[in-house]
């Protein structure tokens, strides 16, 4: 204990045993870039937990619906248990697939269907399912040079948040060292 107030001095941090860490007043205010990164991290975490909670609710609802159908069909208890075990196996496999990190190697690029200021839009096919998507491939250097990073981030966030039949659905977004990829539903 350093001070008369019961604090422990740890460099520029003061820690009161009964409180969280307190920063000294000499710590400078964060930069706009730091605030932007913090906001992006906050958005990511909120989206992650919102989606996780929704997936859990959906899973419970599927289980309840299957139990109701099994009871209505007057299936024996043994058959009901087998059906529920099968559902659990399928749910586990689905969750395993959801944890897979998606990347450019998961898609076969077919043809260019549009060009824009930062890149192009390609028709592509998911290698594992054969589904057709539109792949927006954006050059990161161009976005930075033109100061459009925030606009692209806003577009991506909008596509993630909005659930409307009037706006294309964003399925995946990922990046490599040169490009940002947005994998969206393809509307011919």
PDB file of C-alpha atoms in Angstrom:
ATOM      1  CA  UNK A   1       0.000   0.000   0.000  1.00  0.00           C
ATOM      2  CA  UNK A   2       1.411   3.327  -1.041  1.00  0.00           C
ATOM      3  CA  UNK A   3      -1.176   5.940  -0.236  1.00  0.00           C
ATOM      4  CA  UNK A   4      -3.225   6.831   2.804  1.00  0.00           C
ATOM      5  CA  UNK A   5      -6.373   6.013   0.823  1.00  0.00           C
ATOM      6  CA  UNK A   6      -5.614   2.275   0.603  1.00  0.00           C
ATOM      7  CA  UNK A   7      -4.376   2.266  -3.002  1.00  0.00           C
ATOM      8  CA  UNK A   8      -1.563   0.162  -4.390  1.00  0.00           C
ATOM      9  CA  UNK A   9       0.724   2.048  -6.795  1.00  0.00           C
ATOM     10  CA  UNK A  10       1.405   0.092 -10.014  1.00  0.00           C
ATOM     11  CA  UNK A  11       3.239   2.390 -12.417  1.00  0.00           C
ATOM     12  CA  UNK A  12       0.632   4.725 -13.874  1.00  0.00           C
ATOM     13  CA  UNK A  13      -2.261   2.655 -12.541  1.00  0.00           C
ATOM     14  CA  UNK A  14      -3.778   2.929  -9.087  1.00  0.00           C
ATOM     15  CA  UNK A  15      -5.601  -0.098  -7.792  1.00  0.00           C
ATOM     16  CA  UNK A  16      -7.949   0.059  -4.857  1.00  0.00           C
ATOM     17  CA  UNK A  17      -8.537  -3.410  -3.477  1.00  0.00           C
ATOM     18  CA  UNK A  18     -12.294  -2.816  -3.425  1.00  0.00           C
ATOM     19  CA  UNK A  19     -12.518  -1.132  -6.858  1.00  0.00           C
ATOM     20  CA  UNK A  20     -11.484  -1.545 -10.503  1.00  0.00           C
ATOM     21  CA  UNK A  21      -8.287  -0.042 -11.883  1.00  0.00           C
ATOM     22  CA  UNK A  22      -8.222   3.760 -12.022  1.00  0.00           C
ATOM     23  CA  UNK A  23      -6.068   5.602 -14.539  1.00  0.00           C
ATOM     24  CA  UNK A  24      -4.066   8.599 -13.338  1.00  0.00           C
ATOM     25  CA  UNK A  25      -5.077  11.922 -14.825  1.00  0.00           C
ATOM     26  CA  UNK A  26      -1.810  12.134 -16.806  1.00  0.00           C
ATOM     27  CA  UNK A  27      -2.896   9.407 -19.255  1.00  0.00           C
ATOM     28  CA  UNK A  28      -3.617  11.102 -22.584  1.00  0.00           C
ATOM     29  CA  UNK A  29      -7.006  10.963 -24.275  1.00  0.00           C
ATOM     30  CA  UNK A  30      -7.287   8.241 -26.897  1.00  0.00           C
ATOM     31  CA  UNK A  31      -6.783   9.083 -30.554  1.00  0.00           C
ATOM     32  CA  UNK A  32      -9.569   8.923 -33.150  1.00  0.00           C
ATOM     33  CA  UNK A  33      -8.007   5.751 -34.561  1.00  0.00           C
ATOM     34  CA  UNK A  34      -8.040   4.127 -31.122  1.00  0.00           C
ATOM     35  CA  UNK A  35     -11.660   5.133 -30.560  1.00  0.00           C
ATOM     36  CA  UNK A  36     -12.545   3.772 -34.006  1.00  0.00           C
ATOM     37  CA  UNK A  37     -10.831   0.463 -33.237  1.00  0.00           C
ATOM     38  CA  UNK A  38     -12.566   0.287 -29.863  1.00  0.00           C
ATOM     39  CA  UNK A  39     -15.943   0.945 -31.508  1.00  0.00           C
ATOM     40  CA  UNK A  40     -15.244  -1.763 -34.101  1.00  0.00           C
ATOM     41  CA  UNK A  41     -14.249  -4.224 -31.366  1.00  0.00           C
ATOM     42  CA  UNK A  42     -17.386  -3.361 -29.396  1.00  0.00           C
ATOM     43  CA  UNK A  43     -19.546  -3.871 -32.506  1.00  0.00           C
ATOM     44  CA  UNK A  44     -17.848  -7.199 -33.230  1.00  0.00           C
ATOM     45  CA  UNK A  45     -18.375  -8.449 -29.674  1.00  0.00           C
ATOM     46  CA  UNK A  46     -22.004  -7.305 -29.586  1.00  0.00           C
ATOM     47  CA  UNK A  47     -22.716  -8.981 -32.938  1.00  0.00           C
ATOM     48  CA  UNK A  48     -20.952 -12.161 -31.841  1.00  0.00           C
ATOM     49  CA  UNK A  49     -22.990 -12.536 -28.656  1.00  0.00           C
ATOM     50  CA  UNK A  50     -26.257 -11.460 -30.293  1.00  0.00           C
ATOM     51  CA  UNK A  51     -25.750 -14.078 -33.014  1.00  0.00           C
ATOM     52  CA  UNK A  52     -24.678 -16.698 -30.462  1.00  0.00           C
ATOM     53  CA  UNK A  53     -27.795 -16.068 -28.382  1.00  0.00           C
ATOM     54  CA  UNK A  54     -29.998 -16.246 -31.497  1.00  0.00           C
ATOM     55  CA  UNK A  55     -28.390 -19.543 -32.570  1.00  0.00           C
ATOM     56  CA  UNK A  56     -29.056 -21.014 -29.112  1.00  0.00           C
ATOM     57  CA  UNK A  57     -32.693 -19.873 -29.225  1.00  0.00           C
ATOM     58  CA  UNK A  58     -33.114 -21.320 -32.729  1.00  0.00           C
ATOM     59  CA  UNK A  59     -31.594 -24.611 -31.607  1.00  0.00           C
ATOM     60  CA  UNK A  60     -33.953 -24.845 -28.612  1.00  0.00           C
ATOM     61  CA  UNK A  61     -36.935 -24.044 -30.828  1.00  0.00           C
ATOM     62  CA  UNK A  62     -35.967 -26.768 -33.338  1.00  0.00           C
ATOM     63  CA  UNK A  63     -35.689 -29.249 -30.468  1.00  0.00           C
ATOM     64  CA  UNK A  64     -39.098 -28.264 -29.035  1.00  0.00           C
ATOM     65  CA  UNK A  65     -40.741 -28.447 -32.474  1.00  0.00           C
ATOM     66  CA  UNK A  66     -39.302 -31.908 -33.114  1.00  0.00           C
ATOM     67  CA  UNK A  67     -40.442 -33.107 -29.678  1.00  0.00           C
ATOM     68  CA  UNK A  68     -43.974 -31.802 -30.344  1.00  0.00           C
ATOM     69  CA  UNK A  69     -44.126 -33.556 -33.727  1.00  0.00           C
ATOM     70  CA  UNK A  70     -42.841 -36.801 -32.210  1.00  0.00           C
ATOM     71  CA  UNK A  71     -45.440 -36.660 -29.431  1.00  0.00           C
ATOM     72  CA  UNK A  72     -48.236 -35.840 -31.896  1.00  0.00           C
ATOM     73  CA  UNK A  73     -47.197 -38.793 -34.053  1.00  0.00           C
ATOM     74  CA  UNK A  74     -47.377 -40.997 -30.935  1.00  0.00           C
ATOM     75  CA  UNK A  75     -43.895 -42.396 -31.448  1.00  0.00           C
ATOM     76  CA  UNK A  76     -42.494 -44.695 -28.753  1.00  0.00           C
ATOM     77  CA  UNK A  77     -40.093 -43.282 -26.169  1.00  0.00           C
ATOM     78  CA  UNK A  78     -37.179 -45.247 -27.627  1.00  0.00           C
ATOM     79  CA  UNK A  79     -37.823 -43.857 -31.108  1.00  0.00           C
ATOM     80  CA  UNK A  80     -38.186 -40.336 -29.695  1.00  0.00           C
ATOM     81  CA  UNK A  81     -34.830 -40.675 -27.933  1.00  0.00           C
ATOM     82  CA  UNK A  82     -33.188 -41.881 -31.155  1.00  0.00           C
ATOM     83  CA  UNK A  83     -34.691 -38.967 -33.104  1.00  0.00           C
ATOM     84  CA  UNK A  84     -33.425 -36.512 -30.487  1.00  0.00           C
ATOM     85  CA  UNK A  85     -29.925 -38.061 -30.534  1.00  0.00           C
ATOM     86  CA  UNK A  86     -29.904 -37.729 -34.320  1.00  0.00           C
ATOM     87  CA  UNK A  87     -30.925 -34.075 -34.018  1.00  0.00           C
ATOM     88  CA  UNK A  88     -28.098 -33.467 -31.521  1.00  0.00           C
ATOM     89  CA  UNK A  89     -25.584 -35.080 -33.904  1.00  0.00           C
ATOM     90  CA  UNK A  90     -26.771 -32.883 -36.770  1.00  0.00           C
ATOM     91  CA  UNK A  91     -26.749 -29.748 -34.578  1.00  0.00           C
ATOM     92  CA  UNK A  92     -23.195 -30.519 -33.433  1.00  0.00           C
ATOM     93  CA  UNK A  93     -22.037 -30.981 -37.026  1.00  0.00           C
ATOM     94  CA  UNK A  94     -23.716 -27.715 -38.002  1.00  0.00           C
ATOM     95  CA  UNK A  95     -21.966 -25.874 -35.145  1.00  0.00           C
ATOM     96  CA  UNK A  96     -18.627 -27.365 -36.213  1.00  0.00           C
ATOM     97  CA  UNK A  97     -19.181 -26.052 -39.736  1.00  0.00           C
ATOM     98  CA  UNK A  98     -20.079 -22.619 -38.339  1.00  0.00           C
ATOM     99  CA  UNK A  99     -16.735 -22.421 -36.514  1.00  0.00           C
ATOM    100  CA  UNK A 100     -14.803 -22.986 -39.744  1.00  0.00           C
ATOM    101  CA  UNK A 101     -12.987 -19.803 -40.788  1.00  0.00           C
ATOM    102  CA  UNK A 102     -14.058 -18.945 -44.307  1.00  0.00           C
ATOM    103  CA  UNK A 103     -11.459 -17.717 -46.783  1.00  0.00           C
ATOM    104  CA  UNK A 104     -10.881 -17.130 -50.476  1.00  0.00           C
ATOM    105  CA  UNK A 105      -9.844 -20.771 -50.949  1.00  0.00           C
ATOM    106  CA  UNK A 106     -13.386 -21.857 -50.043  1.00  0.00           C
ATOM    107  CA  UNK A 107     -14.758 -20.296 -53.248  1.00  0.00           C
ATOM    108  CA  UNK A 108     -14.298 -20.972 -56.933  1.00  0.00           C
ATOM    109  CA  UNK A 109     -14.270 -17.644 -58.772  1.00  0.00           C
ATOM    110  CA  UNK A 110     -16.324 -17.914 -61.958  1.00  0.00           C
ATOM    111  CA  UNK A 111     -16.627 -14.606 -63.814  1.00  0.00           C
ATOM    112  CA  UNK A 112     -16.523 -10.842 -63.305  1.00  0.00           C
ATOM    113  CA  UNK A 113     -20.047  -9.379 -63.233  1.00  0.00           C
ATOM    114  CA  UNK A 114     -19.177  -5.793 -62.304  1.00  0.00           C
ATOM    115  CA  UNK A 115     -16.373  -3.323 -61.646  1.00  0.00           C
ATOM    116  CA  UNK A 116     -16.188  -0.373 -59.280  1.00  0.00           C
ATOM    117  CA  UNK A 117     -13.833   2.215 -57.834  1.00  0.00           C
ATOM    118  CA  UNK A 118     -12.166  -0.186 -55.387  1.00  0.00           C
ATOM    119  CA  UNK A 119     -12.386  -3.518 -57.142  1.00  0.00           C
ATOM    120  CA  UNK A 120     -14.819  -5.870 -58.752  1.00  0.00           C
ATOM    121  CA  UNK A 121     -17.793  -8.127 -58.169  1.00  0.00           C
ATOM    122  CA  UNK A 122     -17.406 -11.730 -59.222  1.00  0.00           C
ATOM    123  CA  UNK A 123     -19.747 -14.630 -59.500  1.00  0.00           C
ATOM    124  CA  UNK A 124     -18.386 -17.448 -57.349  1.00  0.00           C
ATOM    125  CA  UNK A 125     -19.326 -20.905 -56.152  1.00  0.00           C
ATOM    126  CA  UNK A 126     -18.808 -22.299 -52.652  1.00  0.00           C
ATOM    127  CA  UNK A 127     -16.605 -25.364 -53.065  1.00  0.00           C
ATOM    128  CA  UNK A 128     -18.234 -27.330 -50.248  1.00  0.00           C
ATOM    129  CA  UNK A 129     -21.924 -26.735 -51.120  1.00  0.00           C
ATOM    130  CA  UNK A 130     -21.959 -25.583 -54.738  1.00  0.00           C
ATOM    131  CA  UNK A 131     -24.003 -22.490 -53.798  1.00  0.00           C
ATOM    132  CA  UNK A 132     -23.630 -19.456 -56.047  1.00  0.00           C
ATOM    133  CA  UNK A 133     -22.716 -16.098 -54.478  1.00  0.00           C
ATOM    134  CA  UNK A 134     -21.626 -12.629 -55.511  1.00  0.00           C
ATOM    135  CA  UNK A 135     -18.108 -11.868 -54.269  1.00  0.00           C
ATOM    136  CA  UNK A 136     -17.259  -8.196 -53.838  1.00  0.00           C
ATOM    137  CA  UNK A 137     -13.456  -7.977 -53.907  1.00  0.00           C
ATOM    138  CA  UNK A 138     -12.226  -4.579 -52.666  1.00  0.00           C
ATOM    139  CA  UNK A 139      -8.632  -3.301 -52.842  1.00  0.00           C
ATOM    140  CA  UNK A 140      -7.612  -2.217 -49.358  1.00  0.00           C
ATOM    141  CA  UNK A 141      -4.911   0.170 -50.646  1.00  0.00           C
ATOM    142  CA  UNK A 142      -7.471   2.051 -52.761  1.00  0.00           C
ATOM    143  CA  UNK A 143      -9.930   2.333 -49.875  1.00  0.00           C
ATOM    144  CA  UNK A 144      -7.204   3.761 -47.640  1.00  0.00           C
ATOM    145  CA  UNK A 145      -5.878   6.107 -50.321  1.00  0.00           C
ATOM    146  CA  UNK A 146      -9.335   7.548 -50.960  1.00  0.00           C
ATOM    147  CA  UNK A 147     -10.290   7.700 -47.287  1.00  0.00           C
ATOM    148  CA  UNK A 148     -13.287   5.410 -47.761  1.00  0.00           C
ATOM    149  CA  UNK A 149     -12.596   2.838 -45.055  1.00  0.00           C
ATOM    150  CA  UNK A 150     -15.432   4.091 -42.857  1.00  0.00           C
ATOM    151  CA  UNK A 151     -17.894   4.011 -45.773  1.00  0.00           C
ATOM    152  CA  UNK A 152     -16.997   0.417 -46.587  1.00  0.00           C
ATOM    153  CA  UNK A 153     -17.214  -0.537 -42.905  1.00  0.00           C
ATOM    154  CA  UNK A 154     -20.658   1.097 -42.712  1.00  0.00           C
ATOM    155  CA  UNK A 155     -21.785  -0.818 -45.807  1.00  0.00           C
ATOM    156  CA  UNK A 156     -20.605  -4.089 -44.320  1.00  0.00           C
ATOM    157  CA  UNK A 157     -22.269  -3.369 -40.960  1.00  0.00           C
ATOM    158  CA  UNK A 158     -25.520  -2.414 -42.684  1.00  0.00           C
ATOM    159  CA  UNK A 159     -25.561  -5.628 -44.705  1.00  0.00           C
ATOM    160  CA  UNK A 160     -24.947  -7.637 -41.520  1.00  0.00           C
ATOM    161  CA  UNK A 161     -27.632  -5.891 -39.470  1.00  0.00           C
ATOM    162  CA  UNK A 162     -30.465  -5.487 -41.995  1.00  0.00           C
ATOM    163  CA  UNK A 163     -32.763  -8.397 -42.701  1.00  0.00           C
ATOM    164  CA  UNK A 164     -34.841  -7.250 -45.663  1.00  0.00           C
ATOM    165  CA  UNK A 165     -35.798  -8.885 -48.922  1.00  0.00           C
ATOM    166  CA  UNK A 166     -34.987  -5.552 -50.613  1.00  0.00           C
ATOM    167  CA  UNK A 167     -31.296  -5.625 -49.603  1.00  0.00           C
ATOM    168  CA  UNK A 168     -28.851  -8.375 -50.531  1.00  0.00           C
ATOM    169  CA  UNK A 169     -27.819 -10.607 -47.661  1.00  0.00           C
ATOM    170  CA  UNK A 170     -24.184 -10.699 -46.570  1.00  0.00           C
ATOM    171  CA  UNK A 171     -23.110 -14.252 -45.763  1.00  0.00           C
ATOM    172  CA  UNK A 172     -19.377 -13.847 -45.109  1.00  0.00           C
ATOM    173  CA  UNK A 173     -16.721 -11.175 -44.928  1.00  0.00           C
ATOM    174  CA  UNK A 174     -12.998 -11.804 -44.640  1.00  0.00           C
ATOM    175  CA  UNK A 175      -9.729 -10.289 -45.776  1.00  0.00           C
ATOM    176  CA  UNK A 176      -6.208 -11.061 -46.821  1.00  0.00           C
ATOM    177  CA  UNK A 177      -3.228  -8.710 -47.034  1.00  0.00           C
ATOM    178  CA  UNK A 178      -4.477  -7.022 -50.235  1.00  0.00           C
ATOM    179  CA  UNK A 179      -8.259  -7.380 -50.420  1.00  0.00           C
ATOM    180  CA  UNK A 180     -11.457  -7.230 -48.403  1.00  0.00           C
ATOM    181  CA  UNK A 181     -14.034  -9.797 -49.545  1.00  0.00           C
ATOM    182  CA  UNK A 182     -17.791  -9.532 -49.085  1.00  0.00           C
ATOM    183  CA  UNK A 183     -19.655 -12.728 -49.991  1.00  0.00           C
ATOM    184  CA  UNK A 184     -23.282 -11.834 -50.685  1.00  0.00           C
ATOM    185  CA  UNK A 185     -26.347 -13.479 -52.105  1.00  0.00           C
ATOM    186  CA  UNK A 186     -26.402 -13.452 -55.876  1.00  0.00           C
ATOM    187  CA  UNK A 187     -29.496 -11.933 -57.450  1.00  0.00           C
ATOM    188  CA  UNK A 188     -29.462 -12.511 -61.238  1.00  0.00           C
TER     189      UNK A 188
END
